[in-house]
């Protein structure tokens, strides 16, 4: 199998699997217990918190462990919805940001994005100036389908300038670009483990400023009373190990992913010169390619590639159960047919040249076949 769907999830690394097994076998006690086994489990959580903080240059005390970025985002959105805050976001964001306010019909301002997928900064400033009362600016730092990187610093600076809170979903960024979130003027930052070879079901909410703190769940006072409930020690240990491993190999891993992504795009373009790489003209994370194949049904291409052991996807895994074109691509101005003809490919540190070359050849064959039968 050639796995090119690493923005949906990544394979847990051997280091992570070993660390989780050790936590299950050794550090299995309740970390809230005062006896020695409990203290040992609590120490494992503390070590993992420092490992997570180390990858993103954050204060460990500001990290709250939770089930993932979706829970973290929902908690922030719920907190600000109760305050009747206006949500300022775009139509290209992850469903965990767009979905909450859509479902409960709170006041929302939608910022337009350009044909590369970048926020209209002038429009953002205009909306911030005219918004009455409290506001929350929420965005995905790197789009999960195109890999396009927003200008997070500028967006956060504008939010701060106009006294709005700012939520940054960094799920597709952490471990793929160097990060120092201590300099970012955001209030909240979220990400999860399974995008960087950690386990599913564990993530963090980093409350960067300490202002307007979010209580994710009441309960027994765990996580300094910010999220009640017995901690998922194996998951936390797995996340910590994933962050530690990536931090130790960050430059090498980023370079490898970029080399694999660039090789893949060059190969596909050599076979199929009429393709369009969505978001190619601006900065992207180094592992992601969204390719539009003119005249090809993207769903059919994904299915035929899977039959040949090449795994990819058409839209975000969080919305792929819906047979609709990507909202992110539509927001970029792509016609519906072009959005339907787009497929996402995402490499990882596990990708190798031979797989990239084989996948490129198979994609060219299947695109040619589909074009023949659709004429």
GROMACS .gro file of C-alpha atoms in nm:
model
  375
    1UNK     CA    1   0.000   0.000   0.000
    2UNK     CA    2   0.118   0.350  -0.090
    3UNK     CA    3  -0.038   0.574   0.172
    4UNK     CA    4  -0.083   0.937   0.063
    5UNK     CA    5  -0.361   1.041   0.299
    6UNK     CA    6  -0.149   1.166   0.587
    7UNK     CA    7  -0.362   1.477   0.643
    8UNK     CA    8  -0.645   1.245   0.749
    9UNK     CA    9  -0.421   1.053   0.986
   10UNK     CA   10  -0.068   0.921   1.011
   11UNK     CA   11   0.064   0.580   1.107
   12UNK     CA   12   0.179   0.581   1.472
   13UNK     CA   13   0.557   0.555   1.489
   14UNK     CA   14   0.735   0.265   1.657
   15UNK     CA   15   0.855   0.500   1.933
   16UNK     CA   16   0.496   0.606   2.000
   17UNK     CA   17   0.359   0.252   2.002
   18UNK     CA   18   0.634   0.140   2.240
   19UNK     CA   19   0.569   0.434   2.470
   20UNK     CA   20   0.193   0.368   2.476
   21UNK     CA   21   0.249  -0.002   2.553
   22UNK     CA   22   0.482   0.093   2.837
   23UNK     CA   23   0.222   0.332   2.977
   24UNK     CA   24  -0.043   0.060   2.962
   25UNK     CA   25   0.184  -0.196   3.125
   26UNK     CA   26   0.368   0.020   3.378
   27UNK     CA   27   0.211   0.365   3.426
   28UNK     CA   28  -0.147   0.239   3.433
   29UNK     CA   29  -0.247   0.390   3.768
   30UNK     CA   30  -0.473   0.692   3.811
   31UNK     CA   31  -0.250   1.003   3.802
   32UNK     CA   32  -0.479   1.175   4.054
   33UNK     CA   33  -0.409   0.910   4.318
   34UNK     CA   34  -0.168   1.001   4.598
   35UNK     CA   35   0.006   0.662   4.619
   36UNK     CA   36   0.334   0.579   4.445
   37UNK     CA   37   0.183   0.419   4.129
   38UNK     CA   38  -0.044   0.724   4.091
   39UNK     CA   39   0.247   0.962   4.131
   40UNK     CA   40   0.441   0.765   3.872
   41UNK     CA   41   0.157   0.801   3.623
   42UNK     CA   42   0.130   1.173   3.708
   43UNK     CA   43   0.500   1.211   3.636
   44UNK     CA   44   0.452   1.048   3.296
   45UNK     CA   45   0.183   1.308   3.219
   46UNK     CA   46   0.410   1.589   3.334
   47UNK     CA   47   0.697   1.469   3.115
   48UNK     CA   48   0.464   1.448   2.815
   49UNK     CA   49   0.335   1.801   2.882
   50UNK     CA   50   0.692   1.932   2.865
   51UNK     CA   51   0.757   1.734   2.545
   52UNK     CA   52   0.450   1.884   2.378
   53UNK     CA   53   0.548   2.232   2.491
   54UNK     CA   54   0.900   2.183   2.361
   55UNK     CA   55   0.789   2.120   2.004
   56UNK     CA   56   0.590   2.445   1.982
   57UNK     CA   57   0.795   2.660   2.227
   58UNK     CA   58   0.505   2.703   2.468
   59UNK     CA   59   0.473   2.725   2.845
   60UNK     CA   60   0.384   2.371   2.967
   61UNK     CA   61   0.148   2.519   3.226
   62UNK     CA   62  -0.072   2.657   2.949
   63UNK     CA   63  -0.134   2.318   2.788
   64UNK     CA   64  -0.463   2.138   2.853
   65UNK     CA   65  -0.488   1.778   2.736
   66UNK     CA   66  -0.817   1.676   2.573
   67UNK     CA   67  -0.950   1.430   2.316
   68UNK     CA   68  -0.838   1.627   2.013
   69UNK     CA   69  -0.853   1.954   1.822
   70UNK     CA   70  -1.227   1.921   1.757
   71UNK     CA   71  -1.303   1.912   2.129
   72UNK     CA   72  -1.062   2.200   2.189
   73UNK     CA   73  -1.217   2.413   1.915
   74UNK     CA   74  -1.570   2.333   2.028
   75UNK     CA   75  -1.490   2.431   2.385
   76UNK     CA   76  -1.357   2.771   2.277
   77UNK     CA   77  -1.651   2.830   2.042
   78UNK     CA   78  -1.903   2.727   2.309
   79UNK     CA   79  -1.737   2.955   2.564
   80UNK     CA   80  -1.764   3.256   2.333
   81UNK     CA   81  -2.110   3.168   2.205
   82UNK     CA   82  -2.236   3.186   2.564
   83UNK     CA   83  -2.095   3.539   2.574
   84UNK     CA   84  -2.285   3.618   2.250
   85UNK     CA   85  -1.955   3.686   2.075
   86UNK     CA   86  -1.951   3.731   1.699
   87UNK     CA   87  -1.755   3.456   1.524
   88UNK     CA   88  -1.527   3.590   1.251
   89UNK     CA   89  -1.409   3.309   1.023
   90UNK     CA   90  -1.410   3.193   0.660
   91UNK     CA   91  -1.599   2.932   0.460
   92UNK     CA   92  -1.274   2.740   0.407
   93UNK     CA   93  -1.219   2.640   0.771
   94UNK     CA   94  -1.231   2.294   0.924
   95UNK     CA   95  -1.584   2.178   1.016
   96UNK     CA   96  -1.493   2.191   1.386
   97UNK     CA   97  -1.479   2.570   1.348
   98UNK     CA   98  -1.755   2.636   1.097
   99UNK     CA   99  -1.990   2.370   1.227
  100UNK     CA  100  -2.058   2.491   1.581
  101UNK     CA  101  -2.190   2.835   1.500
  102UNK     CA  102  -2.374   2.703   1.193
  103UNK     CA  103  -2.551   2.446   1.408
  104UNK     CA  104  -2.657   2.688   1.679
  105UNK     CA  105  -2.703   2.988   1.447
  106UNK     CA  106  -2.494   3.239   1.636
  107UNK     CA  107  -2.387   3.563   1.472
  108UNK     CA  108  -2.111   3.495   1.219
  109UNK     CA  109  -1.906   3.712   0.987
  110UNK     CA  110  -1.750   3.530   0.691
  111UNK     CA  111  -1.419   3.662   0.560
  112UNK     CA  112  -1.361   3.611   0.189
  113UNK     CA  113  -1.053   3.424   0.070
  114UNK     CA  114  -0.867   3.477  -0.257
  115UNK     CA  115  -0.806   3.223  -0.532
  116UNK     CA  116  -0.501   3.095  -0.346
  117UNK     CA  117  -0.696   3.037  -0.025
  118UNK     CA  118  -0.565   3.333   0.177
  119UNK     CA  119  -0.784   3.548   0.399
  120UNK     CA  120  -0.872   3.897   0.277
  121UNK     CA  121  -0.689   4.095   0.545
  122UNK     CA  122  -0.850   4.427   0.447
  123UNK     CA  123  -1.195   4.271   0.488
  124UNK     CA  124  -1.093   4.126   0.823
  125UNK     CA  125  -0.992   4.468   0.951
  126UNK     CA  126  -1.316   4.622   0.821
  127UNK     CA  127  -1.526   4.355   0.996
  128UNK     CA  128  -1.331   4.392   1.320
  129UNK     CA  129  -1.382   4.769   1.316
  130UNK     CA  130  -1.758   4.745   1.268
  131UNK     CA  131  -1.826   4.454   1.503
  132UNK     CA  132  -2.008   4.559   1.818
  133UNK     CA  133  -1.939   4.375   2.142
  134UNK     CA  134  -1.706   4.080   2.187
  135UNK     CA  135  -1.567   3.882   1.893
  136UNK     CA  136  -1.374   3.563   1.829
  137UNK     CA  137  -1.152   3.530   1.522
  138UNK     CA  138  -1.109   3.159   1.442
  139UNK     CA  139  -0.906   3.009   1.160
  140UNK     CA  140  -0.710   2.705   1.049
  141UNK     CA  141  -0.341   2.793   1.019
  142UNK     CA  142  -0.283   2.542   0.738
  143UNK     CA  143  -0.576   2.425   0.529
  144UNK     CA  144  -0.613   2.049   0.554
  145UNK     CA  145  -0.693   2.009   0.185
  146UNK     CA  146  -0.456   2.248   0.007
  147UNK     CA  147  -0.189   2.295   0.275
  148UNK     CA  148  -0.210   2.674   0.226
  149UNK     CA  149  -0.063   2.864   0.521
  150UNK     CA  150  -0.251   3.167   0.647
  151UNK     CA  151  -0.057   3.471   0.766
  152UNK     CA  152  -0.124   3.377   1.128
  153UNK     CA  153   0.084   3.658   1.273
  154UNK     CA  154  -0.105   3.927   1.081
  155UNK     CA  155  -0.448   3.780   1.159
  156UNK     CA  156  -0.367   3.748   1.530
  157UNK     CA  157  -0.217   4.098   1.542
  158UNK     CA  158  -0.535   4.246   1.393
  159UNK     CA  159  -0.753   4.055   1.635
  160UNK     CA  160  -0.547   4.181   1.928
  161UNK     CA  161  -0.552   4.538   1.792
  162UNK     CA  162  -0.934   4.535   1.795
  163UNK     CA  163  -0.970   4.354   2.131
  164UNK     CA  164  -1.101   4.034   1.975
  165UNK     CA  165  -1.001   3.688   2.097
  166UNK     CA  166  -0.825   3.458   1.851
  167UNK     CA  167  -0.842   3.079   1.807
  168UNK     CA  168  -0.580   2.913   1.585
  169UNK     CA  169  -0.632   2.553   1.477
  170UNK     CA  170  -0.273   2.439   1.420
  171UNK     CA  171  -0.354   2.073   1.356
  172UNK     CA  172  -0.196   2.057   1.009
  173UNK     CA  173   0.096   2.284   1.105
  174UNK     CA  174   0.250   2.131   1.417
  175UNK     CA  175   0.556   1.929   1.324
  176UNK     CA  176   0.551   2.053   0.964
  177UNK     CA  177   0.697   2.402   1.010
  178UNK     CA  178   0.912   2.541   1.293
  179UNK     CA  179   0.687   2.698   1.558
  180UNK     CA  180   0.734   2.941   1.844
  181UNK     CA  181   0.383   3.007   1.966
  182UNK     CA  182   0.512   3.218   2.255
  183UNK     CA  183   0.542   3.505   2.005
  184UNK     CA  184   0.196   3.451   1.851
  185UNK     CA  185  -0.070   3.698   1.967
  186UNK     CA  186  -0.339   3.433   1.982
  187UNK     CA  187  -0.547   3.340   2.284
  188UNK     CA  188  -0.604   2.974   2.202
  189UNK     CA  189  -0.423   2.716   1.988
  190UNK     CA  190  -0.535   2.359   1.922
  191UNK     CA  191  -0.386   2.049   1.763
  192UNK     CA  192  -0.396   1.671   1.792
  193UNK     CA  193  -0.155   1.378   1.799
  194UNK     CA  194  -0.265   1.166   1.506
  195UNK     CA  195  -0.140   1.411   1.241
  196UNK     CA  196   0.222   1.364   1.351
  197UNK     CA  197   0.241   0.988   1.404
  198UNK     CA  198   0.079   0.987   1.746
  199UNK     CA  199  -0.241   0.811   1.859
  200UNK     CA  200  -0.596   0.919   1.784
  201UNK     CA  201  -0.818   1.052   2.062
  202UNK     CA  202  -0.567   1.289   2.222
  203UNK     CA  203  -0.488   1.655   2.160
  204UNK     CA  204  -0.437   1.985   2.334
  205UNK     CA  205  -0.583   2.327   2.386
  206UNK     CA  206  -0.304   2.574   2.454
  207UNK     CA  207  -0.441   2.879   2.638
  208UNK     CA  208  -0.163   3.113   2.537
  209UNK     CA  209  -0.253   3.441   2.706
  210UNK     CA  210  -0.442   3.318   3.010
  211UNK     CA  211  -0.709   3.578   2.933
  212UNK     CA  212  -1.069   3.462   2.901
  213UNK     CA  213  -0.982   3.107   3.016
  214UNK     CA  214  -1.192   2.822   2.880
  215UNK     CA  215  -1.319   2.545   3.108
  216UNK     CA  216  -1.348   2.245   2.880
  217UNK     CA  217  -1.530   2.017   3.125
  218UNK     CA  218  -1.612   2.041   3.493
  219UNK     CA  219  -1.544   1.739   3.711
  220UNK     CA  220  -1.278   1.626   3.951
  221UNK     CA  221  -1.040   1.914   3.900
  222UNK     CA  222  -0.795   1.748   3.662
  223UNK     CA  223  -0.583   1.963   3.431
  224UNK     CA  224  -0.593   2.240   3.694
  225UNK     CA  225  -0.974   2.229   3.682
  226UNK     CA  226  -0.977   2.319   3.312
  227UNK     CA  227  -1.086   1.972   3.194
  228UNK     CA  228  -1.227   1.731   3.447
  229UNK     CA  229  -1.202   1.356   3.409
  230UNK     CA  230  -0.928   1.098   3.457
  231UNK     CA  231  -0.645   1.168   3.216
  232UNK     CA  232  -0.582   0.944   2.915
  233UNK     CA  233  -0.229   0.859   3.027
  234UNK     CA  234  -0.135   0.627   2.736
  235UNK     CA  235  -0.264   0.879   2.482
  236UNK     CA  236  -0.087   1.167   2.654
  237UNK     CA  237   0.237   0.971   2.667
  238UNK     CA  238   0.196   0.885   2.298
  239UNK     CA  239   0.143   1.251   2.208
  240UNK     CA  240   0.445   1.353   2.414
  241UNK     CA  241   0.663   1.094   2.246
  242UNK     CA  242   0.545   1.200   1.899
  243UNK     CA  243   0.632   1.562   1.979
  244UNK     CA  244   0.971   1.467   2.126
  245UNK     CA  245   1.059   1.258   1.821
  246UNK     CA  246   0.954   1.529   1.577
  247UNK     CA  247   1.141   1.799   1.767
  248UNK     CA  248   1.461   1.594   1.755
  249UNK     CA  249   1.429   1.548   1.378
  250UNK     CA  250   1.237   1.861   1.278
  251UNK     CA  251   1.466   2.007   1.011
  252UNK     CA  252   1.535   1.669   0.856
  253UNK     CA  253   1.168   1.570   0.858
  254UNK     CA  254   1.049   1.898   0.706
  255UNK     CA  255   1.310   1.873   0.429
  256UNK     CA  256   1.219   1.511   0.357
  257UNK     CA  257   0.846   1.584   0.330
  258UNK     CA  258   0.910   1.878   0.100
  259UNK     CA  259   1.138   1.672  -0.123
  260UNK     CA  260   0.876   1.397  -0.147
  261UNK     CA  261   0.591   1.644  -0.212
  262UNK     CA  262   0.787   1.834  -0.478
  263UNK     CA  263   0.900   1.514  -0.648
  264UNK     CA  264   0.541   1.392  -0.654
  265UNK     CA  265   0.405   1.714  -0.806
  266UNK     CA  266   0.682   1.727  -1.066
  267UNK     CA  267   0.620   1.366  -1.168
  268UNK     CA  268   0.245   1.409  -1.198
  269UNK     CA  269   0.286   1.733  -1.395
  270UNK     CA  270   0.534   1.567  -1.632
  271UNK     CA  271   0.275   1.299  -1.709
  272UNK     CA  272  -0.024   1.537  -1.706
  273UNK     CA  273   0.082   1.893  -1.794
  274UNK     CA  274  -0.275   2.027  -1.783
  275UNK     CA  275  -0.320   1.975  -1.406
  276UNK     CA  276  -0.361   2.261  -1.160
  277UNK     CA  277  -0.210   2.248  -0.812
  278UNK     CA  278  -0.453   2.434  -0.587
  279UNK     CA  279  -0.277   2.697  -0.375
  280UNK     CA  280   0.058   2.642  -0.547
  281UNK     CA  281   0.142   3.014  -0.572
  282UNK     CA  282   0.154   3.076  -0.196
  283UNK     CA  283   0.323   2.921   0.107
  284UNK     CA  284   0.203   2.571   0.193
  285UNK     CA  285   0.299   2.312   0.450
  286UNK     CA  286   0.563   2.085   0.294
  287UNK     CA  287   0.362   1.764   0.271
  288UNK     CA  288   0.033   1.856   0.099
  289UNK     CA  289  -0.082   1.861  -0.265
  290UNK     CA  290  -0.433   1.936  -0.387
  291UNK     CA  291  -0.439   1.858  -0.759
  292UNK     CA  292  -0.718   1.938  -1.003
  293UNK     CA  293  -0.740   1.692  -1.294
  294UNK     CA  294  -0.953   1.855  -1.568
  295UNK     CA  295  -1.233   1.638  -1.696
  296UNK     CA  296  -1.193   1.371  -1.427
  297UNK     CA  297  -1.440   1.269  -1.156
  298UNK     CA  298  -1.229   1.296  -0.840
  299UNK     CA  299  -1.433   1.037  -0.650
  300UNK     CA  300  -1.386   0.785  -0.932
  301UNK     CA  301  -1.012   0.856  -0.940
  302UNK     CA  302  -0.977   0.805  -0.565
  303UNK     CA  303  -1.167   0.473  -0.589
  304UNK     CA  304  -0.961   0.345  -0.883
  305UNK     CA  305  -0.636   0.441  -0.712
  306UNK     CA  306  -0.741   0.259  -0.397
  307UNK     CA  307  -0.802  -0.053  -0.608
  308UNK     CA  308  -0.437  -0.023  -0.707
  309UNK     CA  309  -0.322   0.029  -0.347
  310UNK     CA  310  -0.268   0.405  -0.366
  311UNK     CA  311  -0.456   0.570  -0.080
  312UNK     CA  312  -0.563   0.935  -0.110
  313UNK     CA  313  -0.882   1.137  -0.061
  314UNK     CA  314  -1.098   1.398  -0.225
  315UNK     CA  315  -1.188   1.620   0.070
  316UNK     CA  316  -1.122   1.645   0.443
  317UNK     CA  317  -1.185   1.319   0.627
  318UNK     CA  318  -1.415   1.511   0.862
  319UNK     CA  319  -1.654   1.589   0.576
  320UNK     CA  320  -1.585   1.308   0.327
  321UNK     CA  321  -1.908   1.125   0.408
  322UNK     CA  322  -2.093   1.401   0.224
  323UNK     CA  323  -2.088   1.376  -0.158
  324UNK     CA  324  -2.031   1.748  -0.203
  325UNK     CA  325  -1.735   1.938  -0.348
  326UNK     CA  326  -1.482   2.079  -0.104
  327UNK     CA  327  -1.611   2.397   0.067
  328UNK     CA  328  -1.251   2.519   0.085
  329UNK     CA  329  -1.203   2.489  -0.291
  330UNK     CA  330  -1.540   2.649  -0.362
  331UNK     CA  331  -1.447   2.938  -0.132
  332UNK     CA  332  -1.130   2.981  -0.339
  333UNK     CA  333  -1.352   3.038  -0.643
  334UNK     CA  334  -1.315   2.701  -0.815
  335UNK     CA  335  -1.618   2.601  -1.023
  336UNK     CA  336  -1.802   2.299  -0.884
  337UNK     CA  337  -1.674   2.076  -1.165
  338UNK     CA  338  -1.312   2.172  -1.090
  339UNK     CA  339  -1.365   2.118  -0.717
  340UNK     CA  340  -1.509   1.772  -0.795
  341UNK     CA  341  -1.205   1.704  -1.011
  342UNK     CA  342  -0.959   1.781  -0.729
  343UNK     CA  343  -0.786   1.516  -0.518
  344UNK     CA  344  -0.574   1.560  -0.206
  345UNK     CA  345  -0.241   1.382  -0.159
  346UNK     CA  346  -0.033   1.413   0.158
  347UNK     CA  347   0.308   1.258   0.216
  348UNK     CA  348   0.477   1.195   0.550
  349UNK     CA  349   0.820   1.120   0.694
  350UNK     CA  350   0.754   0.758   0.600
  351UNK     CA  351   0.719   0.833   0.227
  352UNK     CA  352   0.999   0.710   0.000
  353UNK     CA  353   1.100   0.793  -0.357
  354UNK     CA  354   1.003   0.455  -0.503
  355UNK     CA  355   0.647   0.491  -0.370
  356UNK     CA  356   0.621   0.848  -0.496
  357UNK     CA  357   0.734   0.744  -0.846
  358UNK     CA  358   0.501   0.445  -0.858
  359UNK     CA  359   0.204   0.649  -0.737
  360UNK     CA  360   0.271   0.918  -1.000
  361UNK     CA  361   0.275   0.658  -1.279
  362UNK     CA  362  -0.047   0.496  -1.156
  363UNK     CA  363  -0.222   0.833  -1.126
  364UNK     CA  364  -0.132   0.914  -1.486
  365UNK     CA  365  -0.266   0.577  -1.603
  366UNK     CA  366  -0.595   0.611  -1.418
  367UNK     CA  367  -0.651   0.972  -1.523
  368UNK     CA  368  -0.594   0.866  -1.884
  369UNK     CA  369  -0.840   0.579  -1.847
  370UNK     CA  370  -1.110   0.797  -1.690
  371UNK     CA  371  -1.072   1.063  -1.957
  372UNK     CA  372  -1.113   0.799  -2.229
  373UNK     CA  373  -1.433   0.655  -2.089
  374UNK     CA  374  -1.580   0.998  -2.009
  375UNK     CA  375  -1.540   1.133  -2.363
   0.00000   0.00000   0.00000
